[in-house]
Amino acid sequence: MSVVRIEAEPTPVEVDLAETALIVIDMQKDFLRRGGFGEFLGNDPDLLQRTVEPISQLLTAARRLGMIIIHTREGHLPDLSDCPAAKLDRWPAGTRIGDMGPMGRILIRGEEGHAIVDEVAPLAGELVIDKPGKNAFYATELDGYLRARGIQNLLIVGVTTDVCCMATTIGANDRGYNAIVLSDCVASYSPERHRATLATIKAQGGIFGWVTTSDEVLAGIAARDPLG
């Protein structure tokens, strides 16, 4: 057993690192870089940049310990057959999924904008899940992959707090996983929605999960890392 105690809200949480996976959500150029989908919707992508360094540090520690690491990318098939009209048509022409942007077609698999930013890019052997929706469990192999490996706890990081991170946290909770969201490793285009989402996750005794920081998780990992 490699059980560690992580200080968190609303309560500390004990997890077995052997049953814990790090899931890095949608750290893609389309969301974090100028000219991507996020900016096309009128957002400032620079607001997401603060997550890069703490996620990078967390990845380094998790890799050294041999933890399971999963990366997700939101995006669609080139023919848009997996993109419902309700999602496709809600924005003005020229800013829609599949339209051409500075980094290729917006949120289309294989385009430059769909790629994960270099600073937190996956290494060989780390699972990369392409998802057509916000929730990483929707229409993906994630649940089966985790259950086959005995994973019970998810450390959730990435962007954005109030959309894909929250949707995945709810999806994890509904499937019986312990969702632990790292507040400095998630970000939103709206600081107000970021704070409100974290408050919702930890409300009512942790209705959707726990909220902590990378420092607290790294302290727990260090206690089990012979090189830490």
mmCIF file of C-alpha atoms in Angstrom:
data_model
loop_
_atom_site.group_PDB
_atom_site.id
_atom_site.type_symbol
_atom_site.label_atom_id
_atom_site.label_comp_id
_atom_site.label_asym_id
_atom_site.label_seq_id
_atom_site.Cartn_x
_atom_site.Cartn_y
_atom_site.Cartn_z
ATOM 1 C CA MET A 1 0.000 0.000 0.000
ATOM 2 C CA SER A 2 1.147 3.544 -0.760
ATOM 3 C CA VAL A 3 -1.501 5.500 1.082
ATOM 4 C CA VAL A 4 -0.905 9.219 1.493
ATOM 5 C CA ARG A 5 -2.886 11.939 3.197
ATOM 6 C CA ILE A 6 -3.624 15.046 1.134
ATOM 7 C CA GLU A 7 -4.803 18.203 2.830
ATOM 8 C CA ALA A 8 -7.923 19.319 0.982
ATOM 9 C CA GLU A 9 -11.328 20.923 1.293
ATOM 10 C CA PRO A 10 -13.822 20.170 2.683
ATOM 11 C CA THR A 11 -11.742 17.492 4.469
ATOM 12 C CA PRO A 12 -8.333 15.872 4.121
ATOM 13 C CA VAL A 13 -8.411 12.832 1.856
ATOM 14 C CA GLU A 14 -6.373 9.632 2.001
ATOM 15 C CA VAL A 15 -5.560 7.931 -1.293
ATOM 16 C CA ASP A 16 -3.527 4.947 -2.355
ATOM 17 C CA LEU A 17 -1.218 6.262 -5.076
ATOM 18 C CA ALA A 18 -1.295 2.825 -6.719
ATOM 19 C CA GLU A 19 -5.029 3.369 -7.228
ATOM 20 C CA THR A 20 -4.703 6.977 -8.353
ATOM 21 C CA ALA A 21 -4.408 8.463 -11.847
ATOM 22 C CA LEU A 22 -3.535 11.969 -12.980
ATOM 23 C CA ILE A 23 -5.859 13.232 -15.709
ATOM 24 C CA VAL A 24 -4.701 16.295 -17.635
ATOM 25 C CA ILE A 25 -7.666 17.832 -19.397
ATOM 26 C CA ASP A 26 -7.547 19.654 -22.735
ATOM 27 C CA MET A 27 -4.256 21.547 -22.450
ATOM 28 C CA GLN A 28 -4.581 22.298 -26.151
ATOM 29 C CA LYS A 29 -3.404 25.148 -28.334
ATOM 30 C CA ASP A 30 -7.013 25.846 -29.321
ATOM 31 C CA PHE A 31 -7.665 26.876 -25.720
ATOM 32 C CA LEU A 32 -4.309 28.213 -24.470
ATOM 33 C CA ARG A 33 -2.899 29.994 -27.529
ATOM 34 C CA ARG A 34 -3.794 33.123 -29.472
ATOM 35 C CA GLY A 35 -5.817 32.326 -32.567
ATOM 36 C CA GLY A 36 -7.476 29.265 -31.038
ATOM 37 C CA PHE A 37 -11.096 28.444 -30.372
ATOM 38 C CA GLY A 38 -11.037 30.065 -26.938
ATOM 39 C CA GLU A 39 -9.997 33.428 -28.317
ATOM 40 C CA PHE A 40 -12.440 33.106 -31.223
ATOM 41 C CA LEU A 41 -15.213 32.966 -28.604
ATOM 42 C CA GLY A 42 -14.021 36.276 -27.173
ATOM 43 C CA ASN A 43 -11.877 34.938 -24.323
ATOM 44 C CA ASP A 44 -8.364 35.835 -23.194
ATOM 45 C CA PRO A 45 -6.272 32.641 -23.476
ATOM 46 C CA ASP A 46 -3.545 34.172 -21.315
ATOM 47 C CA LEU A 47 -5.805 33.558 -18.305
ATOM 48 C CA LEU A 48 -5.130 29.836 -18.669
ATOM 49 C CA GLN A 49 -1.344 30.097 -18.784
ATOM 50 C CA ARG A 50 -0.890 29.981 -15.004
ATOM 51 C CA THR A 51 -1.717 26.271 -15.031
ATOM 52 C CA VAL A 52 1.235 25.280 -17.213
ATOM 53 C CA GLU A 53 4.041 25.438 -14.647
ATOM 54 C CA PRO A 54 2.284 23.633 -11.762
ATOM 55 C CA ILE A 55 0.976 20.943 -14.124
ATOM 56 C CA SER A 56 4.496 20.484 -15.504
ATOM 57 C CA GLN A 57 5.855 20.034 -11.979
ATOM 58 C CA LEU A 58 3.091 17.579 -11.136
ATOM 59 C CA LEU A 59 3.762 15.567 -14.296
ATOM 60 C CA THR A 60 7.445 15.315 -13.399
ATOM 61 C CA ALA A 61 6.661 13.949 -9.944
ATOM 62 C CA ALA A 62 3.946 11.572 -11.164
ATOM 63 C CA ARG A 63 6.199 10.188 -13.904
ATOM 64 C CA ARG A 64 9.036 9.605 -11.466
ATOM 65 C CA LEU A 65 6.691 7.640 -9.237
ATOM 66 C CA GLY A 66 5.252 5.640 -12.125
ATOM 67 C CA MET A 67 1.679 6.861 -11.710
ATOM 68 C CA ILE A 68 -0.881 6.413 -14.465
ATOM 69 C CA ILE A 69 -1.167 9.625 -16.478
ATOM 70 C CA ILE A 70 -3.962 10.352 -18.939
ATOM 71 C CA HIS A 71 -4.267 13.344 -21.271
ATOM 72 C CA THR A 72 -7.482 14.403 -22.994
ATOM 73 C CA ARG A 73 -8.143 16.495 -26.075
ATOM 74 C CA GLU A 74 -11.521 17.878 -27.059
ATOM 75 C CA GLY A 75 -11.988 17.704 -30.797
ATOM 76 C CA HIS A 76 -13.946 16.281 -33.665
ATOM 77 C CA LEU A 77 -13.530 14.151 -36.748
ATOM 78 C CA PRO A 78 -12.721 16.079 -39.935
ATOM 79 C CA ASP A 79 -16.179 15.310 -41.389
ATOM 80 C CA LEU A 80 -17.835 16.594 -38.170
ATOM 81 C CA SER A 81 -19.941 13.438 -37.960
ATOM 82 C CA ASP A 82 -19.413 13.367 -34.178
ATOM 83 C CA CYS A 83 -20.330 17.039 -33.668
ATOM 84 C CA PRO A 84 -24.064 17.598 -33.062
ATOM 85 C CA ALA A 85 -25.757 20.570 -34.682
ATOM 86 C CA ALA A 86 -26.531 22.003 -31.260
ATOM 87 C CA LYS A 87 -22.789 22.348 -30.659
ATOM 88 C CA LEU A 88 -21.790 23.200 -34.213
ATOM 89 C CA ASP A 89 -24.239 25.973 -35.067
ATOM 90 C CA ARG A 90 -24.388 28.056 -31.909
ATOM 91 C CA TRP A 91 -21.577 30.447 -32.892
ATOM 92 C CA PRO A 92 -21.270 32.848 -35.835
ATOM 93 C CA ALA A 93 -19.876 31.529 -39.091
ATOM 94 C CA GLY A 94 -16.091 31.818 -39.172
ATOM 95 C CA THR A 95 -15.725 31.003 -35.465
ATOM 96 C CA ARG A 96 -17.392 27.599 -35.447
ATOM 97 C CA ILE A 97 -15.887 24.180 -34.903
ATOM 98 C CA GLY A 98 -14.426 23.096 -38.221
ATOM 99 C CA ASP A 99 -13.933 26.630 -39.546
ATOM 100 C CA MET A 100 -10.429 27.667 -40.561
ATOM 101 C CA GLY A 101 -8.319 29.496 -37.977
ATOM 102 C CA PRO A 102 -4.659 30.474 -37.660
ATOM 103 C CA MET A 103 -3.792 26.958 -36.433
ATOM 104 C CA GLY A 104 -5.908 25.026 -38.917
ATOM 105 C CA ARG A 105 -9.528 23.981 -38.628
ATOM 106 C CA ILE A 106 -10.886 24.787 -35.177
ATOM 107 C CA LEU A 107 -11.128 21.826 -32.761
ATOM 108 C CA ILE A 108 -10.525 19.260 -35.491
ATOM 109 C CA ARG A 109 -8.388 16.229 -34.696
ATOM 110 C CA GLY A 110 -4.993 16.349 -36.334
ATOM 111 C CA GLU A 111 -4.904 20.125 -36.772
ATOM 112 C CA GLU A 112 -2.232 22.211 -35.036
ATOM 113 C CA GLY A 113 -4.728 23.830 -32.687
ATOM 114 C CA HIS A 114 -5.952 20.447 -31.495
ATOM 115 C CA ALA A 115 -2.488 19.524 -30.200
ATOM 116 C CA ILE A 116 -1.469 19.688 -26.554
ATOM 117 C CA VAL A 117 0.947 22.516 -25.761
ATOM 118 C CA ASP A 118 4.598 21.471 -25.709
ATOM 119 C CA GLU A 119 5.187 22.307 -22.041
ATOM 120 C CA VAL A 120 2.878 19.524 -20.829
ATOM 121 C CA ALA A 121 2.908 17.233 -23.871
ATOM 122 C CA PRO A 122 2.341 13.489 -23.326
ATOM 123 C CA LEU A 123 5.255 11.087 -23.211
ATOM 124 C CA ALA A 124 5.300 7.691 -24.871
ATOM 125 C CA GLY A 125 3.108 5.274 -22.962
ATOM 126 C CA GLU A 126 0.762 7.903 -21.552
ATOM 127 C CA LEU A 127 -2.811 7.482 -22.738
ATOM 128 C CA VAL A 128 -4.240 10.297 -24.876
ATOM 129 C CA ILE A 129 -8.022 10.309 -25.142
ATOM 130 C CA ASP A 130 -9.782 12.226 -27.894
ATOM 131 C CA LYS A 131 -13.218 13.196 -26.689
ATOM 132 C CA PRO A 132 -16.090 14.737 -28.665
ATOM 133 C CA GLY A 133 -17.718 16.264 -25.585
ATOM 134 C CA LYS A 134 -16.905 18.105 -22.404
ATOM 135 C CA ASN A 135 -17.027 15.110 -20.040
ATOM 136 C CA ALA A 136 -13.976 12.893 -20.589
ATOM 137 C CA PHE A 137 -16.116 9.821 -19.853
ATOM 138 C CA TYR A 138 -18.586 10.579 -22.650
ATOM 139 C CA ALA A 139 -18.078 8.425 -25.781
ATOM 140 C CA THR A 140 -14.530 7.446 -24.751
ATOM 141 C CA GLU A 141 -12.658 4.451 -23.356
ATOM 142 C CA LEU A 142 -11.743 6.252 -20.124
ATOM 143 C CA ASP A 143 -13.979 4.377 -17.675
ATOM 144 C CA GLY A 144 -12.965 0.934 -18.936
ATOM 145 C CA TYR A 145 -9.288 1.902 -18.941
ATOM 146 C CA LEU A 146 -9.440 3.062 -15.310
ATOM 147 C CA ARG A 147 -11.432 0.070 -14.044
ATOM 148 C CA ALA A 148 -9.102 -2.392 -15.746
ATOM 149 C CA ARG A 149 -6.226 -0.881 -13.744
ATOM 150 C CA GLY A 150 -7.996 -0.669 -10.395
ATOM 151 C CA ILE A 151 -8.053 3.125 -10.331
ATOM 152 C CA GLN A 152 -10.323 4.666 -7.728
ATOM 153 C CA ASN A 153 -8.967 8.211 -7.395
ATOM 154 C CA LEU A 154 -8.510 10.901 -10.039
ATOM 155 C CA LEU A 155 -6.302 13.965 -9.707
ATOM 156 C CA ILE A 156 -7.986 16.401 -12.088
ATOM 157 C CA VAL A 157 -6.042 19.248 -13.722
ATOM 158 C CA GLY A 158 -6.346 21.239 -16.945
ATOM 159 C CA VAL A 159 -8.787 23.609 -18.587
ATOM 160 C CA THR A 160 -11.270 24.953 -18.209
ATOM 161 C CA THR A 161 -12.385 24.757 -14.580
ATOM 162 C CA ASP A 162 -16.037 25.467 -15.255
ATOM 163 C CA VAL A 163 -16.474 23.451 -18.449
ATOM 164 C CA CYS A 164 -14.485 20.284 -19.205
ATOM 165 C CA CYS A 165 -12.896 19.939 -15.757
ATOM 166 C CA MET A 166 -16.247 20.323 -14.006
ATOM 167 C CA ALA A 167 -18.035 18.019 -16.468
ATOM 168 C CA THR A 168 -15.359 15.356 -15.968
ATOM 169 C CA THR A 169 -15.490 15.763 -12.182
ATOM 170 C CA ILE A 170 -19.237 15.184 -12.233
ATOM 171 C CA GLY A 171 -18.765 12.221 -14.570
ATOM 172 C CA ALA A 172 -16.171 10.745 -12.224
ATOM 173 C CA ASN A 173 -18.380 11.229 -9.191
ATOM 174 C CA ASP A 174 -21.344 9.559 -10.902
ATOM 175 C CA ARG A 175 -19.179 6.531 -11.696
ATOM 176 C CA GLY A 176 -17.901 6.125 -8.152
ATOM 177 C CA TYR A 177 -14.429 7.647 -8.476
ATOM 178 C CA ASN A 178 -12.943 10.029 -5.925
ATOM 179 C CA ALA A 179 -12.365 13.274 -7.824
ATOM 180 C CA ILE A 180 -9.667 15.571 -6.447
ATOM 181 C CA VAL A 181 -9.377 18.912 -8.258
ATOM 182 C CA LEU A 182 -6.164 20.913 -7.961
ATOM 183 C CA SER A 183 -7.143 24.567 -7.797
ATOM 184 C CA ASP A 184 -3.841 26.009 -9.085
ATOM 185 C CA CYS A 185 -3.741 23.474 -11.935
ATOM 186 C CA VAL A 186 -7.158 24.373 -13.338
ATOM 187 C CA ALA A 187 -8.209 27.711 -14.796
ATOM 188 C CA SER A 188 -11.129 29.416 -16.483
ATOM 189 C CA TYR A 189 -11.521 32.330 -18.853
ATOM 190 C CA SER A 190 -13.610 33.779 -16.029
ATOM 191 C CA PRO A 191 -12.034 34.011 -12.550
ATOM 192 C CA GLU A 192 -15.538 34.336 -11.116
ATOM 193 C CA ARG A 193 -16.693 31.076 -12.677
ATOM 194 C CA HIS A 194 -13.432 29.415 -11.584
ATOM 195 C CA ARG A 195 -14.100 30.287 -7.952
ATOM 196 C CA ALA A 196 -17.787 29.371 -8.154
ATOM 197 C CA THR A 197 -17.025 25.982 -9.708
ATOM 198 C CA LEU A 198 -14.502 25.055 -7.032
ATOM 199 C CA ALA A 199 -16.967 26.165 -4.362
ATOM 200 C CA THR A 200 -19.624 23.910 -5.895
ATOM 201 C CA ILE A 201 -17.332 20.874 -6.067
ATOM 202 C CA LYS A 202 -16.459 21.015 -2.374
ATOM 203 C CA ALA A 203 -19.884 22.183 -1.112
ATOM 204 C CA GLN A 204 -22.098 20.103 1.177
ATOM 205 C CA GLY A 205 -19.294 17.907 2.449
ATOM 206 C CA GLY A 206 -17.730 17.430 -0.973
ATOM 207 C CA ILE A 207 -20.785 16.787 -3.125
ATOM 208 C CA PHE A 208 -18.657 16.255 -6.242
ATOM 209 C CA GLY A 209 -15.210 15.778 -4.725
ATOM 210 C CA TRP A 210 -12.303 17.516 -3.065
ATOM 211 C CA VAL A 211 -10.345 20.674 -3.836
ATOM 212 C CA THR A 212 -6.643 20.959 -3.037
ATOM 213 C CA THR A 213 -3.441 22.408 -4.515
ATOM 214 C CA SER A 214 -0.441 20.984 -6.322
ATOM 215 C CA ASP A 215 1.736 21.757 -3.295
ATOM 216 C CA GLU A 216 -0.388 19.478 -1.116
ATOM 217 C CA VAL A 217 -0.369 16.681 -3.701
ATOM 218 C CA LEU A 218 3.375 17.003 -4.281
ATOM 219 C CA ALA A 219 3.935 16.779 -0.532
ATOM 220 C CA GLY A 220 1.992 13.509 -0.487
ATOM 221 C CA ILE A 221 3.888 12.146 -3.485
ATOM 222 C CA ALA A 222 7.229 13.171 -1.984
ATOM 223 C CA ALA A 223 6.469 11.082 1.081
ATOM 224 C CA ARG A 224 6.416 7.997 -1.175
ATOM 225 C CA ASP A 225 9.058 9.026 -3.702
ATOM 226 C CA PRO A 226 12.531 7.667 -2.901
ATOM 227 C CA LEU A 227 14.046 10.352 -5.138
ATOM 228 C CA GLY A 228 11.841 13.163 -3.845
#
